[in-house]
Amino acid sequence: MSGFDELARRYLASWNERDPARRRALVDELWTDDARYVDPIMAAEGRDAIEEVMATAQRQFPGLVYRPVGKADGHHDVARLAWELAPAGGPAVIVGLAVMVTERSRLRRVHGFLDPVPVPIPSPGADS
């Protein structure tokens, strides 16, 4: 398994982790202190915000899992990962591409692209 494939495996595992404490440990191990995540509907600065984006996605898409489509590839410190979000064993409801900028085998920046772009569901108690 290439270094980029291992990074991709860990990245998707963090998005799939349902236990908040284990998810947080995965985020802390995987992302740099100055990490940034951005996609068409969310942007997050720092590991706290990135972990909250993951928790929000799990609330928005209960029972769905992130899985790779093919192998991650890259060059220098940049990798790309095609992925899909789907029920276990079922067809994809969202496909995406993550462009991952790495620093010493950790994620520093991830730029996400989604198809289709989902409509965000407000969190309970959020201002309308």
PDB file of C-alpha atoms in Angstrom:
ATOM      1  CA  MET A   1       0.000   0.000   0.000  1.00  0.00           C
ATOM      2  CA  SER A   2       1.410   3.394  -0.982  1.00  0.00           C
ATOM      3  CA  GLY A   3       1.797   6.222   1.500  1.00  0.00           C
ATOM      4  CA  PHE A   4      -1.046   8.072  -0.228  1.00  0.00           C
ATOM      5  CA  ASP A   5      -3.298   4.995  -0.039  1.00  0.00           C
ATOM      6  CA  GLU A   6      -2.611   4.688   3.690  1.00  0.00           C
ATOM      7  CA  LEU A   7      -3.325   8.389   4.189  1.00  0.00           C
ATOM      8  CA  ALA A   8      -6.579   8.004   2.237  1.00  0.00           C
ATOM      9  CA  ARG A   9      -7.574   4.962   4.309  1.00  0.00           C
ATOM     10  CA  ARG A  10      -7.022   6.909   7.537  1.00  0.00           C
ATOM     11  CA  TYR A  11      -8.850   9.953   6.144  1.00  0.00           C
ATOM     12  CA  LEU A  12     -11.963   7.954   5.259  1.00  0.00           C
ATOM     13  CA  ALA A  13     -11.802   6.050   8.557  1.00  0.00           C
ATOM     14  CA  SER A  14     -12.026   9.352  10.419  1.00  0.00           C
ATOM     15  CA  TRP A  15     -15.124  10.366   8.425  1.00  0.00           C
ATOM     16  CA  ASN A  16     -16.704   6.964   9.155  1.00  0.00           C
ATOM     17  CA  GLU A  17     -15.886   6.847  12.883  1.00  0.00           C
ATOM     18  CA  ARG A  18     -19.139   7.172  14.880  1.00  0.00           C
ATOM     19  CA  ASP A  19     -17.611   7.321  18.360  1.00  0.00           C
ATOM     20  CA  PRO A  20     -16.733  10.986  19.075  1.00  0.00           C
ATOM     21  CA  ALA A  21     -13.681  10.197  21.242  1.00  0.00           C
ATOM     22  CA  ARG A  22     -12.209   7.763  18.708  1.00  0.00           C
ATOM     23  CA  ARG A  23     -12.983  10.145  15.835  1.00  0.00           C
ATOM     24  CA  ARG A  24     -11.230  12.954  17.685  1.00  0.00           C
ATOM     25  CA  ALA A  25      -8.169  10.752  18.264  1.00  0.00           C
ATOM     26  CA  LEU A  26      -8.061   9.938  14.537  1.00  0.00           C
ATOM     27  CA  VAL A  27      -8.323  13.630  13.633  1.00  0.00           C
ATOM     28  CA  ASP A  28      -5.554  14.559  16.077  1.00  0.00           C
ATOM     29  CA  GLU A  29      -3.256  11.869  14.637  1.00  0.00           C
ATOM     30  CA  LEU A  30      -3.997  12.679  11.001  1.00  0.00           C
ATOM     31  CA  TRP A  31      -4.218  16.478  10.740  1.00  0.00           C
ATOM     32  CA  THR A  32      -1.594  19.160  11.413  1.00  0.00           C
ATOM     33  CA  ASP A  33      -2.202  21.880  14.021  1.00  0.00           C
ATOM     34  CA  ASP A  34      -2.910  24.477  11.306  1.00  0.00           C
ATOM     35  CA  ALA A  35      -5.164  22.183   9.244  1.00  0.00           C
ATOM     36  CA  ARG A  36      -7.883  23.515   6.964  1.00  0.00           C
ATOM     37  CA  TYR A  37     -10.763  21.690   5.235  1.00  0.00           C
ATOM     38  CA  VAL A  38     -13.004  23.244   2.587  1.00  0.00           C
ATOM     39  CA  ASP A  39     -15.742  21.902   0.311  1.00  0.00           C
ATOM     40  CA  PRO A  40     -18.695  23.574  -1.459  1.00  0.00           C
ATOM     41  CA  ILE A  41     -20.822  23.716   1.712  1.00  0.00           C
ATOM     42  CA  MET A  42     -18.375  23.820   4.634  1.00  0.00           C
ATOM     43  CA  ALA A  43     -15.041  25.292   5.626  1.00  0.00           C
ATOM     44  CA  ALA A  44     -13.142  24.494   8.789  1.00  0.00           C
ATOM     45  CA  GLU A  45      -9.964  25.903  10.329  1.00  0.00           C
ATOM     46  CA  GLY A  46      -8.219  23.696  12.884  1.00  0.00           C
ATOM     47  CA  ARG A  47      -8.802  20.190  14.155  1.00  0.00           C
ATOM     48  CA  ASP A  48     -11.748  21.125  16.419  1.00  0.00           C
ATOM     49  CA  ALA A  49     -13.678  22.564  13.477  1.00  0.00           C
ATOM     50  CA  ILE A  50     -12.713  19.698  11.160  1.00  0.00           C
ATOM     51  CA  GLU A  51     -13.962  17.142  13.664  1.00  0.00           C
ATOM     52  CA  GLU A  52     -17.235  19.086  13.950  1.00  0.00           C
ATOM     53  CA  VAL A  53     -17.631  19.011  10.150  1.00  0.00           C
ATOM     54  CA  MET A  54     -17.306  15.216  10.296  1.00  0.00           C
ATOM     55  CA  ALA A  55     -19.848  14.967  13.122  1.00  0.00           C
ATOM     56  CA  THR A  56     -22.250  17.190  11.181  1.00  0.00           C
ATOM     57  CA  ALA A  57     -21.890  15.030   8.062  1.00  0.00           C
ATOM     58  CA  GLN A  58     -22.702  11.935  10.114  1.00  0.00           C
ATOM     59  CA  ARG A  59     -25.846  13.581  11.483  1.00  0.00           C
ATOM     60  CA  GLN A  60     -26.851  14.668   7.980  1.00  0.00           C
ATOM     61  CA  PHE A  61     -26.203  11.243   6.409  1.00  0.00           C
ATOM     62  CA  PRO A  62     -26.938   8.599   9.079  1.00  0.00           C
ATOM     63  CA  GLY A  63     -26.150   5.035   8.090  1.00  0.00           C
ATOM     64  CA  LEU A  64     -24.023   5.989   5.081  1.00  0.00           C
ATOM     65  CA  VAL A  65     -20.314   5.229   4.777  1.00  0.00           C
ATOM     66  CA  TYR A  66     -17.440   6.838   2.915  1.00  0.00           C
ATOM     67  CA  ARG A  67     -15.472   4.457   0.730  1.00  0.00           C
ATOM     68  CA  PRO A  68     -12.649   4.900  -1.783  1.00  0.00           C
ATOM     69  CA  VAL A  69     -13.140   4.670  -5.512  1.00  0.00           C
ATOM     70  CA  GLY A  70      -9.893   3.249  -6.788  1.00  0.00           C
ATOM     71  CA  LYS A  71      -6.534   4.113  -5.288  1.00  0.00           C
ATOM     72  CA  ALA A  72      -5.262   7.443  -4.074  1.00  0.00           C
ATOM     73  CA  ASP A  73      -2.479   8.896  -6.144  1.00  0.00           C
ATOM     74  CA  GLY A  74      -0.307  11.934  -6.013  1.00  0.00           C
ATOM     75  CA  HIS A  75       3.073  13.498  -6.300  1.00  0.00           C
ATOM     76  CA  HIS A  76       5.317  15.482  -4.012  1.00  0.00           C
ATOM     77  CA  ASP A  77       3.067  16.557  -1.117  1.00  0.00           C
ATOM     78  CA  VAL A  78      -0.294  16.501  -2.961  1.00  0.00           C
ATOM     79  CA  ALA A  79      -2.653  13.552  -3.314  1.00  0.00           C
ATOM     80  CA  ARG A  80      -6.080  13.032  -4.785  1.00  0.00           C
ATOM     81  CA  LEU A  81      -8.692  10.589  -3.613  1.00  0.00           C
ATOM     82  CA  ALA A  82     -11.929   9.714  -5.370  1.00  0.00           C
ATOM     83  CA  TRP A  83     -14.557   8.548  -2.879  1.00  0.00           C
ATOM     84  CA  GLU A  84     -18.265   7.888  -2.583  1.00  0.00           C
ATOM     85  CA  LEU A  85     -20.845   8.075   0.170  1.00  0.00           C
ATOM     86  CA  ALA A  86     -23.311   5.189   0.184  1.00  0.00           C
ATOM     87  CA  PRO A  87     -25.237   2.758   2.325  1.00  0.00           C
ATOM     88  CA  ALA A  88     -23.078  -0.292   3.120  1.00  0.00           C
ATOM     89  CA  GLY A  89     -23.112  -2.461  -0.002  1.00  0.00           C
ATOM     90  CA  GLY A  90     -25.379  -0.017  -1.821  1.00  0.00           C
ATOM     91  CA  PRO A  91     -25.053   2.476  -4.642  1.00  0.00           C
ATOM     92  CA  ALA A  92     -23.417   5.867  -4.096  1.00  0.00           C
ATOM     93  CA  VAL A  93     -25.594   8.853  -3.273  1.00  0.00           C
ATOM     94  CA  ILE A  94     -22.693  11.323  -3.429  1.00  0.00           C
ATOM     95  CA  VAL A  95     -19.341  11.019  -5.169  1.00  0.00           C
ATOM     96  CA  GLY A  96     -16.443  13.234  -4.369  1.00  0.00           C
ATOM     97  CA  LEU A  97     -12.839  14.103  -4.876  1.00  0.00           C
ATOM     98  CA  ALA A  98     -10.486  15.115  -2.087  1.00  0.00           C
ATOM     99  CA  VAL A  99      -7.326  16.995  -2.978  1.00  0.00           C
ATOM    100  CA  MET A 100      -5.060  16.508   0.024  1.00  0.00           C
ATOM    101  CA  VAL A 101      -2.015  18.654   0.754  1.00  0.00           C
ATOM    102  CA  THR A 102       0.265  16.806   3.116  1.00  0.00           C
ATOM    103  CA  GLU A 103       3.041  17.703   5.479  1.00  0.00           C
ATOM    104  CA  ARG A 104       5.211  14.894   6.854  1.00  0.00           C
ATOM    105  CA  SER A 105       2.526  12.222   6.282  1.00  0.00           C
ATOM    106  CA  ARG A 106      -0.226  14.353   7.853  1.00  0.00           C
ATOM    107  CA  LEU A 107      -3.004  16.393   6.290  1.00  0.00           C
ATOM    108  CA  ARG A 108      -2.512  20.145   6.186  1.00  0.00           C
ATOM    109  CA  ARG A 109      -5.192  21.113   3.674  1.00  0.00           C
ATOM    110  CA  VAL A 110      -8.047  19.204   2.061  1.00  0.00           C
ATOM    111  CA  HIS A 111     -10.072  20.680  -0.787  1.00  0.00           C
ATOM    112  CA  GLY A 112     -13.241  18.676  -1.374  1.00  0.00           C
ATOM    113  CA  PHE A 113     -15.457  18.494  -4.447  1.00  0.00           C
ATOM    114  CA  LEU A 114     -18.939  16.920  -4.300  1.00  0.00           C
ATOM    115  CA  ASP A 115     -21.411  15.657  -6.893  1.00  0.00           C
ATOM    116  CA  PRO A 116     -24.177  16.350  -6.337  1.00  0.00           C
ATOM    117  CA  VAL A 117     -23.661  19.069  -3.762  1.00  0.00           C
ATOM    118  CA  PRO A 118     -26.041  18.167  -0.894  1.00  0.00           C
ATOM    119  CA  VAL A 119     -28.346  20.714   0.662  1.00  0.00           C
ATOM    120  CA  PRO A 120     -27.255  21.194   4.289  1.00  0.00           C
ATOM    121  CA  ILE A 121     -29.727  20.212   6.976  1.00  0.00           C
ATOM    122  CA  PRO A 122     -29.630  22.641   9.904  1.00  0.00           C
ATOM    123  CA  SER A 123     -28.572  21.230  13.237  1.00  0.00           C
ATOM    124  CA  PRO A 124     -31.290  21.067  15.903  1.00  0.00           C
ATOM    125  CA  GLY A 125     -31.503  24.375  17.717  1.00  0.00           C
ATOM    126  CA  ALA A 126     -29.654  26.281  14.968  1.00  0.00           C
ATOM    127  CA  ASP A 127     -30.876  29.762  14.168  1.00  0.00           C
ATOM    128  CA  SER A 128     -33.112  29.881  11.116  1.00  0.00           C
TER     129      SER A 128
END
